[in-house]
Amino acid sequence: MKSLWNDSDAAQYQGDLDLRVYTSRLLGQDPSLVLHGGGNTSVKITETNLVGDEEEILYVKGSGWDLETIEAAGFAPVRMAHLLKLAKLQSLSDPQMVNELKTQMTNAAAPSPSVETILHATLPYKYVDHTHADAIVSITNTAEGEQRIRSLYGDTVVIIPYVMPGFDLARLCAQRFAAEAHDNTLGMVLMNHGIFSFADSAQLAYQRMIDLVTLAEDYLASKGAWEVPPATAQPSKASIRGSMAALRQDISRVAGFPMILAHQNNNKGLAFAQHPEVSSLSQQGPATPDHVIRTKSTPMLDRDTDGFARHYKEYFDTHAPHAKQPKTMLDPAPRVVLDPELGLCTVGRSAKDAGISADIYDHTIDVILRATALGGFKALPAKDLFDMEYWDLEQAKLNKSGAPPVFAGEVALITGAASGIGKACVEAMLKRGAAVIALDINADITTLHPRKDYCGIPCDISDKEQLNSALETGIKAFGGLDMLVLNAGVFPGGKRIACLEDDEWHQVLKVNLDANLALMRQCHPLLKLAPRNGRVLIMGSKNVLAPGPGAAAYSASKAALIQLMRIAALEWADDGIRINALHPDAVFDTAIWTDEVLAARAAHYGMSVDDYKRKNLLKTEIRSQDVAELAAEMCGPLFAKTTAAQVPIDGGNERVI
Ligand code: ZN
């Protein structure tokens, strides 16, 4: 493990708190030390308050901040004198502790102090660093973990047996530290949890962390337990989207709301899922208590030729009863699925959340394999795991986010998504919390939204192979499909029937009609498995209701598409799938309508561009965004009882009316 300390960088951080920021970020940059908001750091500073009193303040990492990107404002200032008095109490419940920490802050706007605040306060050093280093948890999660740590560090560290984070742990650490620490003490190892280092300078505390963890890594290497190559795995089946969508439906049912199921496409996850002892290894709990919910996985189940989904179903049926759980508890759905065919999949209320679980489980696999190589992974007894899972503070941390957006955990597929109405539909869906699979023939679709809940795939939807592979990629990313927006279409230049060639006619029907039929056929089995029922939105056209001369192929294709929608509404109602259409007209903020084309059309009617844009009864301009917002709403709860509806969005048109 390399020290990232750099003298010239460090020189830019002046003052005790700034240096605390600097070395916290150094720790945060190494995912083998801390991951996603894990770990915490502190500094003790003496300050004069408003009324002229000097007081010692503990600046400790606040909740919601990540060490990698923390700023001075991410540290919560808490009065040391009170913390030291609290540490002497016989007991303090979690809610009491949270209250005491909050009410002893000197800045009401600061974030909530870490649950390990009292522990930081009791360590008599200016700088205290705490990580859940992979190497430390690998060694401490083995049967002879404590002896190994003792032989590795001698008496330079104080060893603390496992206690759940909170007041009891802080109290125990304070007692052990007072009894065992001496001038050469460099750190403190918490069994099945992590490590603390401390010193009176930021640099030395950080350096001690690096040195202690390096010793642990070297120890593992010397036992052949550091570089644990992943076994080669049997590749998964060519198409797993059906299996994933069925599994996602089961998981969502257990959770009580739709969840994202993200396939982790790597050999490491697949090899671990196929490990002969994965059932026991994966059910022993997390490597560190911070990860208890993130690493909650399904047990491996026997399977037969019926496929696997049924087995999970049985398991979930017996483990899901919501009635057993108090309302404040987190849903009982697993966050990690290990399946020999699917490999490693992670679960979350959002794609971002599923991604965090994936990062954490990636390290958990390393820890488990290293501990196994060292002599056997041995996590905590079931009682401790249970306590951890139902731990007040952990639950509060995960439940605090308030009401989720309307499409949280759901997946929308949108075609023709790189520009115009399709692009606006992507934004409307993302805004409502859906993960989006965006297809477009334009390769720019890949990079349109660099975020976890967006999967842009270049695809010519009239090409069956491309469509099949795009669906596989999209469903692997998010686990299923809830909403389908059929927006892609072509609008060729005007041509009267007398000169319309067969090729042109067929070309338009191929994209506007045939491709949408193929999409509907391929997506039907996925939409059937949508946890809150599938929805389809068809982008029609004013031309369906009020055609004009010169657009035979376009108008006929859209009219046939609407007829297809009406048949689908009849056929799919039993599957709970509803399908509705929008008929937009005169939407000019799209790629086809350049300023020149628009000016020419306006001139043709002897109108100004502005008047031409509002050439409707309400004299209003129809923008892509207006159409997209309505499209999204029609997939939402307001339209839950409507199917086969055709809604114009055209500002009012006499011929349509
Ligand atoms: Zn910790």
XYZ file of C-alpha atoms and ligand atoms in Angstrom:
658
model
C 0.000 0.000 0.000
C 1.465 3.294 -1.133
C 1.368 6.545 0.801
C -0.254 9.236 -1.346
C 1.128 12.051 0.817
C 2.711 14.788 -1.292
C 4.582 17.670 0.400
C 3.707 20.309 -2.176
C 0.020 19.336 -2.221
C -0.048 19.270 1.567
C 1.499 22.763 1.692
C -1.668 24.133 0.114
C -3.688 23.001 3.115
C -3.192 25.483 5.933
C -4.467 24.947 9.424
C -5.503 21.890 11.399
C -8.923 21.365 9.807
C -7.620 21.840 6.254
C -4.931 19.243 6.824
C -7.654 16.983 8.183
C -9.451 17.469 4.863
C -6.277 16.667 2.909
C -5.391 13.341 4.559
C -9.059 12.285 4.735
C -9.160 12.621 0.961
C -5.960 10.578 0.652
C -7.610 7.758 2.614
C -10.779 8.134 0.544
C -8.883 7.713 -2.717
C -7.976 4.121 -1.911
C -10.998 1.802 -2.273
C -9.147 -0.962 -0.400
C -9.262 1.317 2.688
C -12.718 2.900 2.500
C -15.663 2.700 0.099
C -18.696 4.909 -0.479
C -18.907 6.963 2.683
C -17.219 4.287 4.817
C -14.489 5.090 7.363
C -14.248 8.285 9.345
C -11.669 10.783 10.567
C -11.445 13.567 13.134
C -9.304 16.376 14.507
C -9.426 18.090 17.916
C -9.084 21.883 17.845
C -9.216 24.433 20.667
C -11.361 27.445 19.784
C -12.696 30.571 21.478
C -16.472 30.794 21.299
C -18.711 33.886 20.934
C -18.798 34.599 24.659
C -15.034 34.384 24.957
C -14.691 30.900 26.450
C -12.039 28.535 25.163
C -13.340 25.084 24.336
C -11.959 21.992 22.702
C -13.961 20.946 19.654
C -13.927 17.569 17.920
C -14.355 17.954 14.173
C -15.579 14.530 13.054
C -16.778 13.319 9.666
C -20.449 14.119 9.158
C -22.954 11.664 7.731
C -23.628 11.955 4.012
C -20.010 12.876 3.258
C -17.492 10.698 1.477
C -13.836 10.846 2.598
C -12.684 11.026 -1.017
C -14.462 14.326 -1.659
C -14.929 15.714 1.854
C -14.582 19.439 2.534
C -14.182 21.387 5.777
C -17.995 21.785 5.851
C -18.296 17.978 5.913
C -16.923 17.809 9.475
C -19.345 18.210 12.383
C -17.971 20.310 15.297
C -18.906 18.724 18.654
C -17.904 19.898 22.154
C -15.233 17.569 23.544
C -16.009 18.219 27.229
C -19.508 16.818 26.843
C -18.366 13.859 24.733
C -15.862 12.832 27.406
C -18.581 12.970 30.064
C -20.878 10.861 27.879
C -18.120 8.276 27.453
C -18.201 7.691 31.237
C -21.926 6.803 31.333
C -22.898 3.204 32.031
C -25.189 3.091 29.029
C -26.641 5.290 26.316
C -29.226 4.156 23.776
C -28.699 4.825 20.077
C -31.453 7.472 19.855
C -30.126 9.178 23.020
C -26.614 9.164 21.616
C -27.744 10.655 18.299
C -29.572 13.392 20.210
C -26.603 14.187 22.477
C -24.225 14.421 19.511
C -26.523 16.744 17.597
C -27.295 19.045 20.497
C -23.611 19.498 21.375
C -22.606 20.825 17.978
C -21.340 24.399 17.703
C -22.777 24.831 14.223
C -26.453 24.023 13.761
C -26.037 23.772 9.986
C -23.315 21.087 10.146
C -24.107 17.493 9.124
C -24.917 14.865 11.779
C -21.750 13.583 13.474
C -20.598 10.004 12.771
C -21.920 7.213 15.041
C -18.273 6.635 15.979
C -17.897 10.214 17.362
C -17.558 9.271 21.050
C -14.897 6.729 20.139
C -12.911 9.434 18.326
C -13.278 11.727 21.335
C -11.868 9.181 23.793
C -8.650 8.629 21.853
C -6.156 11.158 23.293
C -4.607 12.271 19.996
C -5.219 15.299 17.826
C -5.768 13.312 14.613
C -7.670 10.031 14.496
C -8.110 8.005 11.262
C -10.452 5.023 10.891
C -10.801 2.689 7.900
C -12.301 -0.708 7.107
C -9.155 -1.804 5.242
C -9.665 -4.976 3.202
C -6.447 -6.514 4.544
C -7.454 -5.984 8.183
C -10.966 -7.358 7.795
C -9.582 -10.321 5.793
C -7.363 -11.284 8.744
C -9.864 -10.526 11.511
C -12.649 -12.509 9.817
C -10.792 -15.812 10.349
C -10.953 -18.313 13.192
C -7.554 -17.346 14.663
C -7.932 -13.707 13.660
C -6.995 -12.267 17.046
C -3.835 -14.401 17.383
C -2.784 -13.434 13.865
C -3.229 -9.730 14.601
C -1.321 -10.112 17.874
C 1.600 -11.897 16.216
C 1.625 -9.367 13.385
C 1.580 -6.153 15.440
C 2.834 -7.245 18.845
C 1.803 -4.669 21.447
C 1.799 -1.712 19.024
C -1.958 -1.995 18.619
C -4.796 -2.352 21.099
C -7.166 -5.165 20.057
C -10.912 -4.759 20.546
C -13.253 -7.759 20.277
C -16.316 -7.352 18.063
C -19.003 -5.028 19.394
C -21.580 -3.309 17.202
C -20.674 0.337 16.474
C -22.299 2.807 18.853
C -21.947 3.729 22.493
C -20.983 0.277 23.837
C -18.121 0.031 21.380
C -16.890 3.539 22.244
C -16.975 2.721 25.947
C -15.126 -0.561 25.506
C -12.467 1.093 23.329
C -11.965 3.840 25.918
C -11.507 1.258 28.713
C -9.160 -0.993 26.747
C -7.160 1.934 25.455
C -6.711 3.372 28.965
C -5.568 -0.016 30.266
C -3.333 -1.175 27.404
C -1.992 1.796 25.435
C 1.559 3.064 25.970
C 4.072 5.351 24.259
C 4.604 2.961 21.358
C 0.938 2.364 20.598
C 0.301 3.184 16.919
C -3.259 2.016 16.407
C -6.229 -0.036 17.433
C -7.663 -3.053 15.593
C -11.398 -3.734 15.877
C -12.120 -7.392 15.200
C -14.473 -8.030 12.238
C -14.630 -4.299 11.659
C -11.506 -2.258 10.845
C -8.616 -0.240 12.196
C -7.805 3.105 13.851
C -4.531 5.007 13.662
C -3.771 8.227 15.509
C -1.055 10.826 16.114
C -0.644 14.487 16.904
C -0.055 15.403 13.273
C -2.230 14.668 10.236
C 0.743 13.321 8.314
C 1.853 10.911 11.014
C -1.662 9.540 11.673
C -2.066 8.915 7.937
C 1.417 7.378 7.632
C 0.677 5.025 10.532
C -2.508 3.872 8.802
C -0.533 3.132 5.622
C 2.231 1.341 7.570
C -0.167 -0.788 9.620
C -2.251 -1.813 6.617
C 0.881 -2.513 4.550
C 2.053 -4.921 7.270
C -1.303 -6.707 7.047
C -1.090 -6.908 3.247
C 2.462 -8.257 3.429
C 1.347 -10.805 6.019
C -1.444 -12.023 3.728
C 0.998 -12.165 0.797
C 3.449 -14.229 2.873
C 0.659 -16.747 3.512
C -0.331 -16.861 -0.183
C -3.582 -15.130 0.688
C -3.238 -11.690 -0.925
C -3.289 -12.260 -4.663
C -6.198 -14.648 -4.873
C -6.850 -15.146 -8.586
C -10.513 -15.607 -9.429
C -11.330 -19.060 -10.700
C -12.324 -19.335 -14.324
C -16.056 -19.367 -14.610
C -18.420 -21.108 -16.967
C -19.838 -18.344 -19.126
C -23.465 -17.498 -18.552
C -26.110 -18.259 -21.162
C -26.355 -16.062 -24.262
C -29.681 -14.595 -23.184
C -30.448 -14.005 -19.529
C -32.884 -11.107 -19.808
C -35.956 -13.265 -19.218
C -34.434 -14.832 -16.107
C -33.384 -11.441 -14.789
C -36.814 -9.894 -15.307
C -38.476 -12.829 -13.475
C -36.027 -12.534 -10.595
C -36.501 -8.775 -10.442
C -40.244 -9.263 -10.193
C -39.773 -11.605 -7.220
C -37.338 -9.276 -5.479
C -39.640 -6.293 -6.009
C -42.549 -8.244 -4.580
C -40.537 -9.025 -1.453
C -39.403 -5.406 -1.165
C -42.906 -4.043 -1.687
C -41.860 -1.708 -4.516
C -39.954 -1.890 -7.818
C -36.216 -2.456 -7.555
C -33.340 -2.203 -10.018
C -31.445 -5.478 -10.551
C -28.047 -4.807 -12.089
C -26.013 -7.587 -13.689
C -22.303 -7.303 -12.872
C -20.668 -8.473 -16.031
C -17.350 -9.754 -14.729
C -15.551 -13.042 -14.323
C -14.842 -12.389 -10.641
C -18.523 -12.196 -9.721
C -19.467 -15.160 -11.900
C -16.592 -17.288 -10.565
C -17.607 -16.477 -6.995
C -21.244 -17.321 -7.744
C -20.007 -20.691 -9.076
C -17.626 -21.273 -6.122
C -18.405 -24.723 -4.651
C -18.794 -23.260 -1.155
C -20.566 -20.055 -2.101
C -23.694 -20.978 -0.138
C -21.882 -21.014 3.164
C -19.353 -18.283 2.341
C -21.967 -15.782 1.230
C -24.290 -16.361 4.174
C -21.858 -15.511 6.970
C -22.491 -11.820 6.855
C -20.522 -8.774 5.832
C -16.818 -8.220 6.311
C -17.495 -5.084 8.339
C -20.692 -3.856 10.021
C -20.836 -0.794 7.775
C -21.773 -3.085 4.917
C -24.475 -5.147 6.545
C -27.354 -4.127 4.309
C -25.234 -3.740 1.199
C -24.003 -7.310 1.327
C -27.217 -9.046 2.302
C -27.464 -11.834 -0.240
C -29.816 -14.642 -1.171
C -28.723 -18.121 -0.147
C -27.923 -20.440 -3.031
C -30.794 -22.682 -3.811
C -31.089 -26.066 -5.372
C -32.455 -25.872 -8.829
C -33.917 -28.257 -11.300
C -34.763 -28.142 -14.956
C -37.743 -25.843 -14.377
C -35.351 -22.912 -14.268
C -34.289 -21.002 -11.274
C -36.924 -18.334 -10.756
C -39.371 -20.721 -9.120
C -36.840 -21.580 -6.426
C -36.220 -17.999 -5.510
C -39.967 -17.507 -5.477
C -40.352 -20.235 -2.878
C -37.570 -18.786 -0.825
C -39.027 -15.301 -1.016
C -42.520 -16.565 -0.213
C -41.286 -18.004 3.042
C -39.009 -15.102 3.930
C -41.029 -12.131 2.837
C -43.915 -11.652 5.234
C -44.048 -7.925 5.760
C -46.380 -8.251 8.720
C -43.514 -9.546 10.833
C -41.540 -6.369 10.371
C -42.076 -3.126 12.238
C -42.819 -0.258 9.856
C -39.505 1.499 10.391
C -37.511 -1.510 9.243
C -35.853 -1.674 5.899
C -37.453 -3.911 3.280
C -36.344 -7.558 3.470
C -35.151 -7.809 -0.140
C -31.556 -8.972 -0.686
C -29.074 -6.468 -2.112
C -26.843 -9.119 -3.677
C -27.832 -12.137 -5.745
C -25.306 -14.866 -6.469
C -26.528 -17.245 -9.114
C -24.380 -19.759 -10.992
C -26.009 -18.779 -14.287
C -26.441 -15.048 -13.833
C -23.284 -14.499 -11.818
C -23.295 -11.541 -9.452
C -26.283 -9.182 -9.589
C -26.929 -6.325 -7.195
C -30.201 -4.762 -6.137
C -31.123 -1.180 -5.305
C -33.944 1.339 -5.231
C -31.946 3.153 -7.914
C -29.209 2.189 -10.359
C -26.789 4.269 -8.291
C -27.701 2.330 -5.181
C -27.255 -1.015 -6.940
C -23.859 0.267 -8.136
C -22.744 1.041 -4.576
C -23.668 -2.484 -3.482
C -21.704 -3.837 -6.451
C -18.552 -1.906 -5.486
C -18.838 -3.053 -1.890
C -19.489 -6.673 -2.798
C -16.504 -6.673 -5.144
C -14.311 -5.985 -2.106
C -16.309 -8.411 0.015
C -15.420 -11.182 -2.445
C -11.712 -10.297 -2.074
C -12.007 -10.364 1.703
C -13.837 -13.703 1.723
C -11.404 -15.361 -0.701
C -8.356 -14.039 1.166
C -9.703 -15.104 4.532
C -10.538 -18.492 3.026
C -6.993 -18.819 1.670
C -5.668 -17.862 5.096
C -7.472 -20.729 6.770
C -11.189 -20.075 6.621
C -13.567 -17.128 6.486
C -15.363 -16.836 9.789
C -17.684 -13.921 10.164
C -19.858 -13.213 13.160
C -22.323 -15.532 14.890
C -25.909 -15.335 13.610
C -27.031 -13.376 16.669
C -24.621 -10.520 15.927
C -25.617 -10.495 12.277
C -29.270 -10.274 13.212
C -28.617 -7.428 15.651
C -26.662 -5.622 12.970
C -29.379 -5.935 10.399
C -32.020 -4.543 12.713
C -29.700 -1.954 14.175
C -31.494 1.399 14.763
C -28.703 3.542 13.392
C -28.223 1.491 10.255
C -31.940 1.556 9.559
C -32.148 5.290 10.171
C -29.253 5.877 7.781
C -30.943 3.975 4.981
C -34.464 5.232 5.553
C -33.838 8.933 5.821
C -34.171 9.814 2.152
C -37.902 10.739 2.232
C -40.505 9.918 -0.398
C -38.946 8.336 -3.491
C -39.656 9.758 -6.961
C -42.716 8.364 -8.768
C -40.780 5.953 -11.012
C -38.085 4.942 -8.475
C -36.811 1.436 -9.211
C -38.564 1.321 -12.594
C -37.083 1.020 -16.071
C -38.167 2.829 -19.243
C -37.035 2.003 -22.775
C -37.267 4.875 -25.264
C -36.588 4.676 -29.000
C -35.406 7.551 -31.164
C -33.953 8.933 -27.943
C -31.026 11.029 -29.184
C -33.006 14.068 -30.321
C -36.325 15.900 -30.278
C -39.280 14.328 -28.462
C -37.360 11.101 -27.674
C -34.527 13.001 -26.018
C -37.052 15.020 -24.020
C -38.757 11.742 -22.973
C -35.410 10.501 -21.608
C -35.161 13.628 -19.470
C -38.792 13.371 -18.298
C -38.257 9.748 -17.220
C -34.907 10.372 -15.495
C -36.475 13.306 -13.659
C -39.160 10.968 -12.310
C -36.564 8.507 -11.008
C -36.756 5.827 -13.738
C -33.648 4.167 -15.115
C -33.611 4.674 -18.879
C -32.563 2.423 -21.737
C -32.225 4.809 -24.672
C -32.001 3.521 -28.249
C -31.104 5.562 -31.305
C -29.445 4.989 -34.637
C -27.178 7.937 -33.781
C -24.047 6.758 -31.913
C -24.107 9.918 -29.755
C -26.817 8.163 -27.741
C -24.075 6.366 -25.762
C -22.797 9.508 -24.067
C -25.954 11.606 -23.816
C -26.228 11.274 -20.018
C -23.109 10.117 -18.192
C -24.929 8.708 -15.144
C -25.594 5.300 -13.611
C -29.320 5.235 -14.373
C -28.863 5.819 -18.093
C -27.894 3.189 -20.657
C -27.636 4.566 -24.195
C -27.311 1.979 -26.958
C -26.805 2.725 -30.662
C -29.387 0.609 -32.477
C -31.206 0.483 -35.774
C -34.532 -0.823 -34.479
C -35.468 -2.166 -37.900
C -32.519 -4.595 -37.678
C -33.662 -7.656 -35.668
C -30.169 -8.651 -34.479
C -29.297 -5.160 -33.324
C -32.610 -4.897 -31.514
C -32.147 -8.242 -29.808
C -28.675 -7.379 -28.598
C -29.759 -3.899 -27.447
C -32.554 -5.427 -25.367
C -30.163 -7.914 -23.802
C -27.706 -5.129 -22.890
C -30.405 -2.837 -21.544
C -32.168 -5.451 -19.425
C -28.851 -6.688 -18.005
C -28.139 -3.121 -16.887
C -31.355 -2.648 -14.898
C -33.044 -6.052 -14.610
C -36.331 -5.600 -16.463
C -38.726 -3.310 -18.246
C -41.712 -1.345 -16.928
C -42.334 1.313 -19.564
C -41.856 1.292 -23.305
C -41.987 4.547 -25.281
C -42.225 3.854 -29.012
C -41.083 7.164 -30.393
C -38.636 6.438 -33.236
C -39.999 7.084 -36.689
C -39.092 8.529 -40.060
C -40.830 11.364 -41.879
C -39.720 11.363 -45.508
C -40.199 14.372 -47.772
C -43.707 14.910 -49.142
C -44.690 12.871 -52.187
C -48.074 12.305 -53.805
C -49.357 8.770 -54.321
C -48.958 9.036 -58.100
C -45.192 9.121 -57.748
C -44.702 7.125 -54.523
C -42.350 4.214 -55.245
C -42.745 0.819 -53.544
C -39.271 1.077 -52.034
C -40.029 4.381 -50.342
C -43.358 3.081 -49.063
C -41.740 -0.074 -47.641
C -38.857 1.842 -46.109
C -41.237 4.012 -44.080
C -43.396 1.078 -43.003
C -40.283 -0.903 -42.034
C -39.270 1.668 -39.433
C -42.581 3.187 -38.346
C -44.576 -0.036 -38.255
C -42.589 -3.302 -38.592
C -39.872 -2.283 -36.119
C -42.474 -1.277 -33.538
C -44.272 -4.596 -33.978
C -40.957 -6.404 -33.356
C -40.307 -4.248 -30.284
C -43.763 -4.876 -28.869
C -43.427 -8.627 -29.463
C -39.973 -8.797 -27.846
C -40.892 -6.555 -24.927
C -44.212 -8.191 -24.075
C -42.736 -10.994 -21.917
C -40.662 -8.384 -20.059
C -43.556 -5.938 -19.560
C -45.640 -8.815 -18.171
C -43.107 -9.115 -15.340
C -43.118 -5.410 -14.442
C -43.702 -5.133 -10.663
C -46.300 -2.369 -11.097
C -47.591 -3.606 -14.463
C -46.234 -2.667 -17.854
C -47.050 0.535 -19.728
C -46.554 1.370 -23.394
C -46.759 4.821 -24.914
C -47.041 5.166 -28.676
C -45.963 8.381 -30.342
C -48.691 8.803 -32.972
C -49.270 11.910 -35.066
C -51.949 14.451 -35.900
C -51.795 12.835 -39.347
C -53.594 9.756 -38.005
C -56.705 11.846 -37.292
C -56.267 14.574 -39.880
C -54.001 13.528 -42.733
C -52.737 15.878 -45.397
C -51.845 15.304 -49.032
C -48.313 14.150 -49.844
C -47.674 12.077 -46.692
C -49.247 8.750 -47.626
C -46.532 6.442 -46.330
C -46.048 8.351 -43.061
C -49.768 8.748 -42.329
C -50.582 5.156 -43.251
C -47.749 3.818 -41.094
C -48.836 5.846 -38.054
C -52.502 4.892 -38.558
C -51.546 1.216 -38.753
C -49.433 1.641 -35.610
C -52.463 3.026 -33.767
C -54.527 0.058 -34.927
C -51.749 -2.190 -33.621
C -51.981 -0.354 -30.291
C -55.731 -0.996 -30.065
C -55.228 -4.721 -30.694
C -52.434 -4.823 -28.095
C -54.719 -3.122 -25.569
C -57.209 -5.966 -26.087
C -54.628 -8.749 -26.010
C -52.455 -7.474 -23.141
C -55.102 -6.268 -20.713
C -55.051 -9.651 -18.965
C -51.341 -9.128 -18.306
C -52.102 -5.772 -16.717
C -50.303 -3.930 -19.505
C -51.847 -0.675 -20.653
C -51.012 1.073 -23.881
C -51.904 4.605 -24.910
C -51.002 7.033 -27.670
C -50.187 10.697 -28.074
C -50.846 12.658 -31.242
C -48.470 15.601 -31.309
C -48.565 18.210 -34.020
C -46.242 20.986 -35.113
C -43.400 20.279 -32.702
C -40.667 22.419 -34.205
C -37.756 22.105 -31.742
C -36.572 18.863 -33.390
C -33.661 18.059 -35.683
C -35.712 18.106 -38.939
C -36.925 21.662 -38.346
C -33.853 23.811 -38.944
C -34.266 27.616 -38.817
C -34.173 27.709 -42.631
C -36.870 25.060 -43.103
C -39.041 26.785 -40.524
C -38.601 30.209 -42.178
C -39.444 28.744 -45.597
C -42.625 27.076 -44.298
C -43.738 30.249 -42.506
C -43.130 32.269 -45.702
C -45.139 29.702 -47.659
C -48.161 30.545 -45.469
C -47.349 34.238 -45.453
C -46.819 34.176 -41.691
C -44.066 35.139 -39.254
C -42.122 32.183 -37.810
C -43.630 32.880 -34.412
C -47.206 32.911 -35.730
C -46.511 29.821 -37.786
C -45.324 27.955 -34.654
C -48.624 28.843 -32.937
C -50.886 28.001 -35.855
C -53.511 26.286 -33.649
C -56.712 27.128 -31.810
C -55.040 27.937 -28.525
C -52.256 29.851 -30.321
C -49.668 28.047 -28.240
C -46.295 26.587 -29.125
C -45.905 22.817 -28.673
C -42.388 21.942 -27.538
C -40.735 18.514 -27.349
C -40.665 18.911 -23.601
C -44.456 19.389 -23.463
C -44.989 16.144 -25.357
C -42.445 14.276 -23.234
C -43.970 15.436 -19.948
C -47.383 14.211 -21.058
C -45.878 10.932 -22.307
C -44.312 10.350 -18.877
C -47.527 11.243 -17.063
C -49.446 8.787 -19.228
C -47.124 6.066 -17.900
C -47.802 7.231 -14.335
C -50.552 6.763 -11.741
C -52.932 9.387 -13.239
C -53.490 7.102 -16.218
C -53.456 3.852 -14.229
C -57.017 3.059 -15.297
C -56.750 4.064 -18.939
C -55.779 1.941 -21.919
C -56.078 2.437 -25.700
C -56.581 6.182 -25.290
C -55.458 8.602 -27.992
C -54.645 12.051 -26.672
C -53.907 14.950 -29.039
C -51.245 17.479 -28.047
C -51.580 20.040 -30.804
C -52.934 23.245 -29.279
C -56.365 22.423 -30.668
C -56.976 21.620 -34.315
C -60.375 22.045 -35.997
C -59.910 18.974 -38.158
C -58.954 16.805 -35.213
C -61.826 18.083 -33.106
Zn -16.148 1.656 11.319
